[in-house]
JSON list of C-alpha atoms in Angstrom, two decimals:
[
{"chain": "S", "resi": 1, "resn": "UNK", "atom": "CA", "xyz": [-18.78, 11.30, -3.01]},
{"chain": "S", "resi": 2, "resn": "UNK", "atom": "CA", "xyz": [-17.50, 9.66, -6.46]},
{"chain": "S", "resi": 3, "resn": "UNK", "atom": "CA", "xyz": [-17.62, 6.04, -6.74]},
{"chain": "S", "resi": 4, "resn": "UNK", "atom": "CA", "xyz": [-14.94, 4.69, -9.24]},
{"chain": "S", "resi": 5, "resn": "UNK", "atom": "CA", "xyz": [-15.09, 1.99, -11.42]},
{"chain": "S", "resi": 6, "resn": "UNK", "atom": "CA", "xyz": [-13.27, -1.23, -11.86]},
{"chain": "S", "resi": 7, "resn": "UNK", "atom": "CA", "xyz": [-14.06, -4.96, -11.28]},
{"chain": "S", "resi": 8, "resn": "UNK", "atom": "CA", "xyz": [-12.96, -8.56, -10.41]},
{"chain": "S", "resi": 9, "resn": "UNK", "atom": "CA", "xyz": [-14.74, -11.34, -12.45]},
{"chain": "S", "resi": 10, "resn": "UNK", "atom": "CA", "xyz": [-15.00, -13.88, -9.37]},
{"chain": "S", "resi": 11, "resn": "UNK", "atom": "CA", "xyz": [-16.43, -11.40, -7.18]},
{"chain": "S", "resi": 12, "resn": "UNK", "atom": "CA", "xyz": [-18.75, -9.85, -9.98]},
{"chain": "S", "resi": 13, "resn": "UNK", "atom": "CA", "xyz": [-22.50, -9.41, -9.47]},
{"chain": "S", "resi": 14, "resn": "UNK", "atom": "CA", "xyz": [-24.76, -9.32, -12.87]},
{"chain": "S", "resi": 15, "resn": "UNK", "atom": "CA", "xyz": [-23.49, -6.84, -15.51]},
{"chain": "S", "resi": 16, "resn": "UNK", "atom": "CA", "xyz": [-26.89, -5.14, -15.61]},
{"chain": "S", "resi": 17, "resn": "UNK", "atom": "CA", "xyz": [-26.81, -4.40, -11.72]},
{"chain": "S", "resi": 18, "resn": "UNK", "atom": "CA", "xyz": [-25.68, -0.88, -11.58]},
{"chain": "S", "resi": 19, "resn": "UNK", "atom": "CA", "xyz": [-26.99, -0.24, -7.99]},
{"chain": "S", "resi": 20, "resn": "UNK", "atom": "CA", "xyz": [-25.04, -0.93, -4.89]},
{"chain": "S", "resi": 21, "resn": "UNK", "atom": "CA", "xyz": [-25.96, -4.07, -3.13]},
{"chain": "S", "resi": 22, "resn": "UNK", "atom": "CA", "xyz": [-25.10, -5.39, 0.18]},
{"chain": "S", "resi": 23, "resn": "UNK", "atom": "CA", "xyz": [-21.93, -7.29, 0.66]},
{"chain": "S", "resi": 24, "resn": "UNK", "atom": "CA", "xyz": [-19.77, -8.65, 3.38]},
{"chain": "S", "resi": 25, "resn": "UNK", "atom": "CA", "xyz": [-16.24, -9.11, 4.52]},
{"chain": "S", "resi": 26, "resn": "UNK", "atom": "CA", "xyz": [-15.64, -12.55, 3.16]},
{"chain": "S", "resi": 27, "resn": "UNK", "atom": "CA", "xyz": [-16.13, -11.08, -0.30]},
{"chain": "S", "resi": 28, "resn": "UNK", "atom": "CA", "xyz": [-13.68, -8.44, 0.42]},
{"chain": "S", "resi": 29, "resn": "UNK", "atom": "CA", "xyz": [-11.06, -10.90, 1.40]},
{"chain": "S", "resi": 30, "resn": "UNK", "atom": "CA", "xyz": [-11.81, -13.29, -1.32]},
{"chain": "S", "resi": 31, "resn": "UNK", "atom": "CA", "xyz": [-10.87, -10.45, -3.70]},
{"chain": "S", "resi": 32, "resn": "UNK", "atom": "CA", "xyz": [-7.70, -9.37, -1.80]},
{"chain": "S", "resi": 33, "resn": "UNK", "atom": "CA", "xyz": [-6.62, -13.18, -1.57]},
{"chain": "S", "resi": 34, "resn": "UNK", "atom": "CA", "xyz": [-6.93, -13.52, -5.43]},
{"chain": "S", "resi": 35, "resn": "UNK", "atom": "CA", "xyz": [-4.93, -10.14, -5.72]},
{"chain": "S", "resi": 36, "resn": "UNK", "atom": "CA", "xyz": [-2.16, -11.66, -3.40]},
{"chain": "S", "resi": 37, "resn": "UNK", "atom": "CA", "xyz": [-1.93, -14.81, -5.00]},
{"chain": "S", "resi": 38, "resn": "UNK", "atom": "CA", "xyz": [-1.31, -13.25, -8.55]},
{"chain": "S", "resi": 39, "resn": "UNK", "atom": "CA", "xyz": [1.38, -11.23, -7.03]},
{"chain": "S", "resi": 40, "resn": "UNK", "atom": "CA", "xyz": [2.89, -14.41, -5.53]},
{"chain": "S", "resi": 41, "resn": "UNK", "atom": "CA", "xyz": [2.69, -15.94, -8.99]},
{"chain": "S", "resi": 42, "resn": "UNK", "atom": "CA", "xyz": [5.10, -13.20, -10.48]},
{"chain": "S", "resi": 43, "resn": "UNK", "atom": "CA", "xyz": [8.81, -13.96, -9.67]},
{"chain": "S", "resi": 44, "resn": "UNK", "atom": "CA", "xyz": [10.49, -11.06, -11.46]},
{"chain": "S", "resi": 45, "resn": "UNK", "atom": "CA", "xyz": [8.16, -7.81, -11.49]},
{"chain": "S", "resi": 46, "resn": "UNK", "atom": "CA", "xyz": [7.68, -4.20, -11.19]},
{"chain": "S", "resi": 47, "resn": "UNK", "atom": "CA", "xyz": [4.71, -2.48, -9.53]},
{"chain": "S", "resi": 48, "resn": "UNK", "atom": "CA", "xyz": [4.00, 1.29, -9.40]},
{"chain": "S", "resi": 49, "resn": "UNK", "atom": "CA", "xyz": [1.63, 2.99, -7.33]},
{"chain": "S", "resi": 50, "resn": "UNK", "atom": "CA", "xyz": [0.65, 6.67, -7.42]},
{"chain": "S", "resi": 51, "resn": "UNK", "atom": "CA", "xyz": [-0.45, 8.52, -4.44]},
{"chain": "S", "resi": 52, "resn": "UNK", "atom": "CA", "xyz": [-2.62, 11.62, -3.95]},
{"chain": "S", "resi": 53, "resn": "UNK", "atom": "CA", "xyz": [-3.56, 13.38, -0.70]},
{"chain": "S", "resi": 54, "resn": "UNK", "atom": "CA", "xyz": [-6.26, 15.68, -0.43]},
{"chain": "S", "resi": 55, "resn": "UNK", "atom": "CA", "xyz": [-6.53, 18.05, 2.51]},
{"chain": "S", "resi": 56, "resn": "UNK", "atom": "CA", "xyz": [-10.39, 17.89, 2.73]},
{"chain": "S", "resi": 57, "resn": "UNK", "atom": "CA", "xyz": [-12.11, 15.01, 1.09]},
{"chain": "S", "resi": 58, "resn": "UNK", "atom": "CA", "xyz": [-14.29, 17.13, -1.19]},
{"chain": "S", "resi": 59, "resn": "UNK", "atom": "CA", "xyz": [-11.26, 19.02, -2.69]},
{"chain": "S", "resi": 60, "resn": "UNK", "atom": "CA", "xyz": [-10.98, 18.86, -6.37]},
{"chain": "S", "resi": 61, "resn": "UNK", "atom": "CA", "xyz": [-7.31, 19.02, -6.41]},
{"chain": "S", "resi": 62, "resn": "UNK", "atom": "CA", "xyz": [-4.73, 17.06, -4.21]},
{"chain": "S", "resi": 63, "resn": "UNK", "atom": "CA", "xyz": [-2.51, 19.14, -2.03]},
{"chain": "S", "resi": 64, "resn": "UNK", "atom": "CA", "xyz": [0.43, 16.47, -2.33]},
{"chain": "S", "resi": 65, "resn": "UNK", "atom": "CA", "xyz": [1.31, 13.79, -4.82]},
{"chain": "S", "resi": 66, "resn": "UNK", "atom": "CA", "xyz": [3.81, 10.98, -4.62]},
{"chain": "S", "resi": 67, "resn": "UNK", "atom": "CA", "xyz": [4.67, 7.44, -6.13]},
{"chain": "S", "resi": 68, "resn": "UNK", "atom": "CA", "xyz": [6.27, 4.26, -5.10]},
{"chain": "S", "resi": 69, "resn": "UNK", "atom": "CA", "xyz": [7.86, 1.42, -7.03]},
{"chain": "S", "resi": 70, "resn": "UNK", "atom": "CA", "xyz": [8.45, -1.86, -5.90]},
{"chain": "S", "resi": 71, "resn": "UNK", "atom": "CA", "xyz": [10.79, -4.54, -7.88]},
{"chain": "S", "resi": 72, "resn": "UNK", "atom": "CA", "xyz": [10.77, -8.00, -7.04]},
{"chain": "S", "resi": 73, "resn": "UNK", "atom": "CA", "xyz": [13.34, -10.54, -8.08]},
{"chain": "S", "resi": 74, "resn": "UNK", "atom": "CA", "xyz": [13.00, -13.99, -6.79]},
{"chain": "S", "resi": 75, "resn": "UNK", "atom": "CA", "xyz": [12.73, -13.79, -2.87]},
{"chain": "S", "resi": 76, "resn": "UNK", "atom": "CA", "xyz": [14.42, -10.12, -3.02]},
{"chain": "S", "resi": 77, "resn": "UNK", "atom": "CA", "xyz": [12.70, -6.79, -3.28]},
{"chain": "S", "resi": 78, "resn": "UNK", "atom": "CA", "xyz": [13.79, -3.32, -3.82]},
{"chain": "S", "resi": 79, "resn": "UNK", "atom": "CA", "xyz": [11.28, -0.48, -3.00]},
{"chain": "S", "resi": 80, "resn": "UNK", "atom": "CA", "xyz": [11.29, 3.39, -3.57]},
{"chain": "S", "resi": 81, "resn": "UNK", "atom": "CA", "xyz": [8.97, 5.43, -1.49]},
{"chain": "S", "resi": 82, "resn": "UNK", "atom": "CA", "xyz": [8.79, 8.94, -0.21]},
{"chain": "S", "resi": 83, "resn": "UNK", "atom": "CA", "xyz": [12.35, 9.44, -0.98]},
{"chain": "S", "resi": 84, "resn": "UNK", "atom": "CA", "xyz": [13.56, 6.41, 0.98]},
{"chain": "S", "resi": 85, "resn": "UNK", "atom": "CA", "xyz": [14.80, 2.95, -0.65]},
{"chain": "S", "resi": 86, "resn": "UNK", "atom": "CA", "xyz": [14.35, -0.47, 0.72]},
{"chain": "S", "resi": 87, "resn": "UNK", "atom": "CA", "xyz": [16.39, -3.54, 0.00]},
{"chain": "S", "resi": 88, "resn": "UNK", "atom": "CA", "xyz": [15.41, -6.87, 1.14]},
{"chain": "S", "resi": 89, "resn": "UNK", "atom": "CA", "xyz": [15.91, -10.35, 0.98]},
{"chain": "S", "resi": 90, "resn": "UNK", "atom": "CA", "xyz": [14.74, -13.51, 2.99]},
{"chain": "S", "resi": 91, "resn": "UNK", "atom": "CA", "xyz": [16.81, -12.65, 5.91]},
{"chain": "S", "resi": 92, "resn": "UNK", "atom": "CA", "xyz": [16.98, -9.10, 6.01]},
{"chain": "S", "resi": 93, "resn": "UNK", "atom": "CA", "xyz": [15.47, -5.74, 5.29]},
{"chain": "S", "resi": 94, "resn": "UNK", "atom": "CA", "xyz": [17.49, -2.47, 4.88]},
{"chain": "S", "resi": 95, "resn": "UNK", "atom": "CA", "xyz": [15.71, 0.96, 4.77]},
{"chain": "S", "resi": 96, "resn": "UNK", "atom": "CA", "xyz": [17.75, 3.96, 3.54]},
{"chain": "S", "resi": 97, "resn": "UNK", "atom": "CA", "xyz": [16.53, 7.52, 4.76]},
{"chain": "S", "resi": 98, "resn": "UNK", "atom": "CA", "xyz": [18.59, 10.04, 2.74]},
{"chain": "S", "resi": 99, "resn": "UNK", "atom": "CA", "xyz": [16.92, 12.89, 4.23]},
{"chain": "S", "resi": 100, "resn": "UNK", "atom": "CA", "xyz": [17.96, 11.57, 7.89]},
{"chain": "S", "resi": 101, "resn": "UNK", "atom": "CA", "xyz": [21.13, 9.80, 6.67]},
{"chain": "S", "resi": 102, "resn": "UNK", "atom": "CA", "xyz": [20.27, 6.68, 8.41]},
{"chain": "S", "resi": 103, "resn": "UNK", "atom": "CA", "xyz": [19.83, 3.06, 7.65]},
{"chain": "S", "resi": 104, "resn": "UNK", "atom": "CA", "xyz": [17.40, 1.02, 9.63]},
{"chain": "S", "resi": 105, "resn": "UNK", "atom": "CA", "xyz": [18.00, -2.85, 9.50]},
{"chain": "S", "resi": 106, "resn": "UNK", "atom": "CA", "xyz": [15.01, -4.91, 10.39]},
{"chain": "S", "resi": 107, "resn": "UNK", "atom": "CA", "xyz": [13.40, -8.67, 9.50]},
{"chain": "S", "resi": 108, "resn": "UNK", "atom": "CA", "xyz": [11.88, -8.83, 6.13]},
{"chain": "S", "resi": 109, "resn": "UNK", "atom": "CA", "xyz": [8.18, -8.44, 5.58]},
{"chain": "S", "resi": 110, "resn": "UNK", "atom": "CA", "xyz": [5.70, -9.21, 2.82]},
{"chain": "S", "resi": 111, "resn": "UNK", "atom": "CA", "xyz": [6.00, -6.33, 0.55]},
{"chain": "S", "resi": 112, "resn": "UNK", "atom": "CA", "xyz": [3.40, -7.58, -1.96]},
{"chain": "S", "resi": 113, "resn": "UNK", "atom": "CA", "xyz": [0.66, -8.52, 0.58]},
{"chain": "S", "resi": 114, "resn": "UNK", "atom": "CA", "xyz": [-2.12, -5.89, -0.14]},
{"chain": "S", "resi": 115, "resn": "UNK", "atom": "CA", "xyz": [-3.64, -6.33, 3.45]},
{"chain": "S", "resi": 116, "resn": "UNK", "atom": "CA", "xyz": [-3.17, -9.55, 5.09]},
{"chain": "S", "resi": 117, "resn": "UNK", "atom": "CA", "xyz": [-4.75, -11.37, 8.11]},
{"chain": "S", "resi": 118, "resn": "UNK", "atom": "CA", "xyz": [-4.42, -9.37, 11.20]},
{"chain": "S", "resi": 119, "resn": "UNK", "atom": "CA", "xyz": [-4.65, -6.06, 9.33]},
{"chain": "S", "resi": 120, "resn": "UNK", "atom": "CA", "xyz": [-8.08, -7.29, 7.79]},
{"chain": "S", "resi": 121, "resn": "UNK", "atom": "CA", "xyz": [-9.34, -8.47, 11.09]},
{"chain": "S", "resi": 122, "resn": "UNK", "atom": "CA", "xyz": [-8.81, -5.11, 12.37]},
{"chain": "S", "resi": 123, "resn": "UNK", "atom": "CA", "xyz": [-10.28, -3.04, 9.83]},
{"chain": "S", "resi": 124, "resn": "UNK", "atom": "CA", "xyz": [-13.52, -5.23, 9.49]},
{"chain": "S", "resi": 125, "resn": "UNK", "atom": "CA", "xyz": [-13.79, -5.10, 13.43]},
{"chain": "S", "resi": 126, "resn": "UNK", "atom": "CA", "xyz": [-14.73, -1.43, 12.80]},
{"chain": "S", "resi": 127, "resn": "UNK", "atom": "CA", "xyz": [-16.74, -1.74, 9.63]},
{"chain": "S", "resi": 128, "resn": "UNK", "atom": "CA", "xyz": [-20.54, -1.01, 10.01]},
{"chain": "S", "resi": 129, "resn": "UNK", "atom": "CA", "xyz": [-21.52, -1.77, 6.14]},
{"chain": "S", "resi": 130, "resn": "UNK", "atom": "CA", "xyz": [-20.01, -3.05, 2.95]},
{"chain": "S", "resi": 131, "resn": "UNK", "atom": "CA", "xyz": [-21.69, -2.26, -0.21]},
{"chain": "S", "resi": 132, "resn": "UNK", "atom": "CA", "xyz": [-20.66, -3.79, -3.67]},
{"chain": "S", "resi": 133, "resn": "UNK", "atom": "CA", "xyz": [-21.42, -2.70, -7.19]},
{"chain": "S", "resi": 134, "resn": "UNK", "atom": "CA", "xyz": [-20.64, -3.71, -10.72]},
{"chain": "S", "resi": 135, "resn": "UNK", "atom": "CA", "xyz": [-19.99, -0.85, -13.19]},
{"chain": "S", "resi": 136, "resn": "UNK", "atom": "CA", "xyz": [-19.61, -2.48, -16.53]},
{"chain": "S", "resi": 137, "resn": "UNK", "atom": "CA", "xyz": [-15.85, -2.63, -16.28]},
{"chain": "S", "resi": 138, "resn": "UNK", "atom": "CA", "xyz": [-15.52, -4.26, -12.74]},
{"chain": "S", "resi": 139, "resn": "UNK", "atom": "CA", "xyz": [-16.41, -4.15, -9.18]},
{"chain": "S", "resi": 140, "resn": "UNK", "atom": "CA", "xyz": [-16.18, -1.73, -6.20]},
{"chain": "S", "resi": 141, "resn": "UNK", "atom": "CA", "xyz": [-16.50, -2.30, -2.64]},
{"chain": "S", "resi": 142, "resn": "UNK", "atom": "CA", "xyz": [-17.39, 0.68, -0.35]},
{"chain": "S", "resi": 143, "resn": "UNK", "atom": "CA", "xyz": [-16.61, -0.04, 3.42]},
{"chain": "S", "resi": 144, "resn": "UNK", "atom": "CA", "xyz": [-18.46, 2.31, 5.83]},
{"chain": "S", "resi": 145, "resn": "UNK", "atom": "CA", "xyz": [-16.86, 2.43, 9.29]},
{"chain": "S", "resi": 146, "resn": "UNK", "atom": "CA", "xyz": [-18.50, 2.79, 12.61]},
{"chain": "S", "resi": 147, "resn": "UNK", "atom": "CA", "xyz": [-18.77, 6.29, 14.18]},
{"chain": "S", "resi": 148, "resn": "UNK", "atom": "CA", "xyz": [-15.52, 7.11, 16.07]},
{"chain": "S", "resi": 149, "resn": "UNK", "atom": "CA", "xyz": [-13.27, 5.18, 13.88]},
{"chain": "S", "resi": 150, "resn": "UNK", "atom": "CA", "xyz": [-10.27, 6.69, 12.48]},
{"chain": "S", "resi": 151, "resn": "UNK", "atom": "CA", "xyz": [-11.67, 6.25, 8.88]},
{"chain": "S", "resi": 152, "resn": "UNK", "atom": "CA", "xyz": [-15.33, 7.23, 7.56]},
{"chain": "S", "resi": 153, "resn": "UNK", "atom": "CA", "xyz": [-15.19, 5.35, 4.24]},
{"chain": "S", "resi": 154, "resn": "UNK", "atom": "CA", "xyz": [-12.80, 3.24, 2.24]},
{"chain": "S", "resi": 155, "resn": "UNK", "atom": "CA", "xyz": [-13.46, 2.41, -1.43]},
{"chain": "S", "resi": 156, "resn": "UNK", "atom": "CA", "xyz": [-11.71, -0.61, -3.20]},
{"chain": "S", "resi": 157, "resn": "UNK", "atom": "CA", "xyz": [-11.44, -1.09, -6.88]},
{"chain": "S", "resi": 158, "resn": "UNK", "atom": "CA", "xyz": [-10.63, -4.41, -8.46]},
{"chain": "S", "resi": 159, "resn": "UNK", "atom": "CA", "xyz": [-9.94, -4.87, -12.18]},
{"chain": "S", "resi": 160, "resn": "UNK", "atom": "CA", "xyz": [-11.37, -7.95, -14.14]},
{"chain": "S", "resi": 161, "resn": "UNK", "atom": "CA", "xyz": [-8.09, -9.53, -13.92]},
{"chain": "S", "resi": 162, "resn": "UNK", "atom": "CA", "xyz": [-8.21, -9.34, -10.15]},
{"chain": "S", "resi": 163, "resn": "UNK", "atom": "CA", "xyz": [-5.74, -6.72, -9.52]},
{"chain": "S", "resi": 164, "resn": "UNK", "atom": "CA", "xyz": [-6.37, -4.12, -6.75]},
{"chain": "S", "resi": 165, "resn": "UNK", "atom": "CA", "xyz": [-6.33, -1.01, -8.69]},
{"chain": "S", "resi": 166, "resn": "UNK", "atom": "CA", "xyz": [-7.42, 1.76, -6.49]},
{"chain": "S", "resi": 167, "resn": "UNK", "atom": "CA", "xyz": [-7.91, 2.50, -2.96]},
{"chain": "S", "resi": 168, "resn": "UNK", "atom": "CA", "xyz": [-9.68, 5.54, -1.72]},
{"chain": "S", "resi": 169, "resn": "UNK", "atom": "CA", "xyz": [-9.41, 6.48, 2.17]},
{"chain": "S", "resi": 170, "resn": "UNK", "atom": "CA", "xyz": [-11.80, 8.92, 3.67]},
{"chain": "S", "resi": 171, "resn": "UNK", "atom": "CA", "xyz": [-10.85, 10.09, 7.32]},
{"chain": "S", "resi": 172, "resn": "UNK", "atom": "CA", "xyz": [-13.42, 9.91, 9.85]},
{"chain": "S", "resi": 173, "resn": "UNK", "atom": "CA", "xyz": [-11.58, 11.93, 12.53]},
{"chain": "S", "resi": 174, "resn": "UNK", "atom": "CA", "xyz": [-10.62, 15.54, 12.23]},
{"chain": "S", "resi": 175, "resn": "UNK", "atom": "CA", "xyz": [-6.69, 16.45, 11.38]},
{"chain": "S", "resi": 176, "resn": "UNK", "atom": "CA", "xyz": [-5.39, 19.63, 12.87]},
{"chain": "S", "resi": 177, "resn": "UNK", "atom": "CA", "xyz": [-4.06, 21.69, 9.80]},
{"chain": "S", "resi": 178, "resn": "UNK", "atom": "CA", "xyz": [-1.12, 23.00, 11.98]},
{"chain": "S", "resi": 179, "resn": "UNK", "atom": "CA", "xyz": [-0.22, 20.80, 14.85]},
{"chain": "S", "resi": 180, "resn": "UNK", "atom": "CA", "xyz": [1.69, 23.40, 16.57]},
{"chain": "S", "resi": 181, "resn": "UNK", "atom": "CA", "xyz": [-1.43, 25.72, 16.16]},
{"chain": "S", "resi": 182, "resn": "UNK", "atom": "CA", "xyz": [-4.58, 24.34, 17.61]},
{"chain": "S", "resi": 183, "resn": "UNK", "atom": "CA", "xyz": [-6.33, 27.42, 16.34]},
{"chain": "S", "resi": 184, "resn": "UNK", "atom": "CA", "xyz": [-5.58, 26.73, 12.98]},
{"chain": "S", "resi": 185, "resn": "UNK", "atom": "CA", "xyz": [-8.57, 24.76, 12.18]},
{"chain": "S", "resi": 186, "resn": "UNK", "atom": "CA", "xyz": [-9.18, 21.02, 11.16]},
{"chain": "S", "resi": 187, "resn": "UNK", "atom": "CA", "xyz": [-9.61, 19.04, 7.70]},
{"chain": "S", "resi": 188, "resn": "UNK", "atom": "CA", "xyz": [-11.10, 15.52, 7.11]},
{"chain": "S", "resi": 189, "resn": "UNK", "atom": "CA", "xyz": [-8.35, 14.21, 4.62]},
{"chain": "S", "resi": 190, "resn": "UNK", "atom": "CA", "xyz": [-8.69, 11.86, 1.79]},
{"chain": "S", "resi": 191, "resn": "UNK", "atom": "CA", "xyz": [-5.70, 9.63, 0.36]},
{"chain": "S", "resi": 192, "resn": "UNK", "atom": "CA", "xyz": [-5.92, 7.87, -3.08]},
{"chain": "S", "resi": 193, "resn": "UNK", "atom": "CA", "xyz": [-3.67, 4.89, -3.77]},
{"chain": "S", "resi": 194, "resn": "UNK", "atom": "CA", "xyz": [-3.80, 4.08, -7.72]},
{"chain": "S", "resi": 195, "resn": "UNK", "atom": "CA", "xyz": [-2.03, 0.90, -8.37]},
{"chain": "S", "resi": 196, "resn": "UNK", "atom": "CA", "xyz": [-0.54, -0.09, -11.71]},
{"chain": "S", "resi": 197, "resn": "UNK", "atom": "CA", "xyz": [-0.63, -3.52, -13.24]},
{"chain": "S", "resi": 198, "resn": "UNK", "atom": "CA", "xyz": [2.60, -5.27, -12.23]},
{"chain": "S", "resi": 199, "resn": "UNK", "atom": "CA", "xyz": [5.09, -5.64, -15.32]},
{"chain": "S", "resi": 200, "resn": "UNK", "atom": "CA", "xyz": [7.52, -8.55, -15.77]},
{"chain": "S", "resi": 201, "resn": "UNK", "atom": "CA", "xyz": [11.16, -7.66, -15.71]},
{"chain": "S", "resi": 202, "resn": "UNK", "atom": "CA", "xyz": [14.68, -8.90, -16.43]},
{"chain": "S", "resi": 203, "resn": "UNK", "atom": "CA", "xyz": [15.98, -9.68, -12.89]},
{"chain": "S", "resi": 204, "resn": "UNK", "atom": "CA", "xyz": [19.60, -8.82, -13.93]},
{"chain": "S", "resi": 205, "resn": "UNK", "atom": "CA", "xyz": [18.38, -4.95, -14.38]},
{"chain": "S", "resi": 206, "resn": "UNK", "atom": "CA", "xyz": [17.69, -4.77, -10.74]},
{"chain": "S", "resi": 207, "resn": "UNK", "atom": "CA", "xyz": [19.85, -4.85, -7.58]},
{"chain": "S", "resi": 208, "resn": "UNK", "atom": "CA", "xyz": [17.98, -5.80, -4.53]},
{"chain": "S", "resi": 209, "resn": "UNK", "atom": "CA", "xyz": [20.78, -7.19, -2.28]},
{"chain": "S", "resi": 210, "resn": "UNK", "atom": "CA", "xyz": [20.87, -5.71, 1.21]},
{"chain": "S", "resi": 211, "resn": "UNK", "atom": "CA", "xyz": [24.82, -6.55, 1.12]},
{"chain": "S", "resi": 212, "resn": "UNK", "atom": "CA", "xyz": [24.85, -3.68, -1.40]},
{"chain": "S", "resi": 213, "resn": "UNK", "atom": "CA", "xyz": [23.93, -1.51, 1.47]},
{"chain": "S", "resi": 214, "resn": "UNK", "atom": "CA", "xyz": [25.58, -2.86, 4.56]},
{"chain": "S", "resi": 215, "resn": "UNK", "atom": "CA", "xyz": [28.17, -5.32, 5.80]},
{"chain": "S", "resi": 216, "resn": "UNK", "atom": "CA", "xyz": [28.89, -6.91, 9.23]},
{"chain": "S", "resi": 217, "resn": "UNK", "atom": "CA", "xyz": [31.76, -6.11, 11.28]},
{"chain": "S", "resi": 218, "resn": "UNK", "atom": "CA", "xyz": [31.92, -7.72, 15.03]},
{"chain": "S", "resi": 219, "resn": "UNK", "atom": "CA", "xyz": [28.19, -8.83, 14.57]},
{"chain": "S", "resi": 220, "resn": "UNK", "atom": "CA", "xyz": [26.99, -5.26, 13.80]},
{"chain": "S", "resi": 221, "resn": "UNK", "atom": "CA", "xyz": [25.80, -3.88, 10.67]},
{"chain": "S", "resi": 222, "resn": "UNK", "atom": "CA", "xyz": [27.85, -1.00, 8.90]},
{"chain": "S", "resi": 223, "resn": "UNK", "atom": "CA", "xyz": [27.05, 1.00, 6.15]},
{"chain": "S", "resi": 224, "resn": "UNK", "atom": "CA", "xyz": [28.78, 0.76, 2.68]},
{"chain": "S", "resi": 225, "resn": "UNK", "atom": "CA", "xyz": [29.71, 2.75, -0.57]},
{"chain": "S", "resi": 226, "resn": "UNK", "atom": "CA", "xyz": [27.82, 6.12, -0.89]},
{"chain": "S", "resi": 227, "resn": "UNK", "atom": "CA", "xyz": [26.07, 5.52, 2.48]},
{"chain": "S", "resi": 228, "resn": "UNK", "atom": "CA", "xyz": [29.09, 4.77, 4.46]},
{"chain": "S", "resi": 229, "resn": "UNK", "atom": "CA", "xyz": [28.54, 8.13, 6.57]},
{"chain": "S", "resi": 230, "resn": "UNK", "atom": "CA", "xyz": [25.15, 7.06, 7.45]},
{"chain": "S", "resi": 231, "resn": "UNK", "atom": "CA", "xyz": [24.10, 5.90, 11.10]},
{"chain": "S", "resi": 232, "resn": "UNK", "atom": "CA", "xyz": [22.94, 2.42, 11.17]},
{"chain": "S", "resi": 233, "resn": "UNK", "atom": "CA", "xyz": [20.33, 0.92, 13.60]},
{"chain": "S", "resi": 234, "resn": "UNK", "atom": "CA", "xyz": [19.57, -2.58, 13.94]},
{"chain": "S", "resi": 235, "resn": "UNK", "atom": "CA", "xyz": [15.99, -2.84, 15.00]},
{"chain": "S", "resi": 236, "resn": "UNK", "atom": "CA", "xyz": [15.76, -6.71, 15.15]},
{"chain": "S", "resi": 237, "resn": "UNK", "atom": "CA", "xyz": [15.25, -8.31, 18.53]},
{"chain": "S", "resi": 238, "resn": "UNK", "atom": "CA", "xyz": [18.52, -9.35, 20.02]}
]
């Protein structure tokens, strides 16, 4: 399995150490927290992420590729992912799905948090071993999960400035190639997320306002503009 190079100065081990060493969850959390603090400090920014999906972890080429873009302007966000677009402010999140011609209204989430509290707790509860390596240009973490867990291995790469730049996830459980045909065989996929470095932007160039998508009539959300014929579902607790 290929281990990819990157790093994080506060988490780094001496530059001459080229071997994987035993690490712990606290070290990984520290790197996530630094990454998230840096995201929080950038009021107007754009982040691009490339996604590559491999049918089997050993495949040389991905069977599917995609990308996502997140824009932040103050407390508002716009995101494009897998053909869907999200508009969000402090009160509301609106997800547009053109394929289904639907709009989902929900409570806002922290889009820039790489992996917070409860998610980390759940992940580390199934980790059997953590390795760390410095490869000249930074630090890698390799998380080995317990037998029976959904994932087998997760590899994380942080650059010298503290940004999470790559996340490779290897499945530990088989996935049926064709869910409608149990005899179609199984695969052990790998998914690779390649994160860009956030770019500063002019906030006037981005419309992230949910009010561009929905308005309120008799207390219920209704779609506007080019989405006026979409079905709107409000998933927030009543």
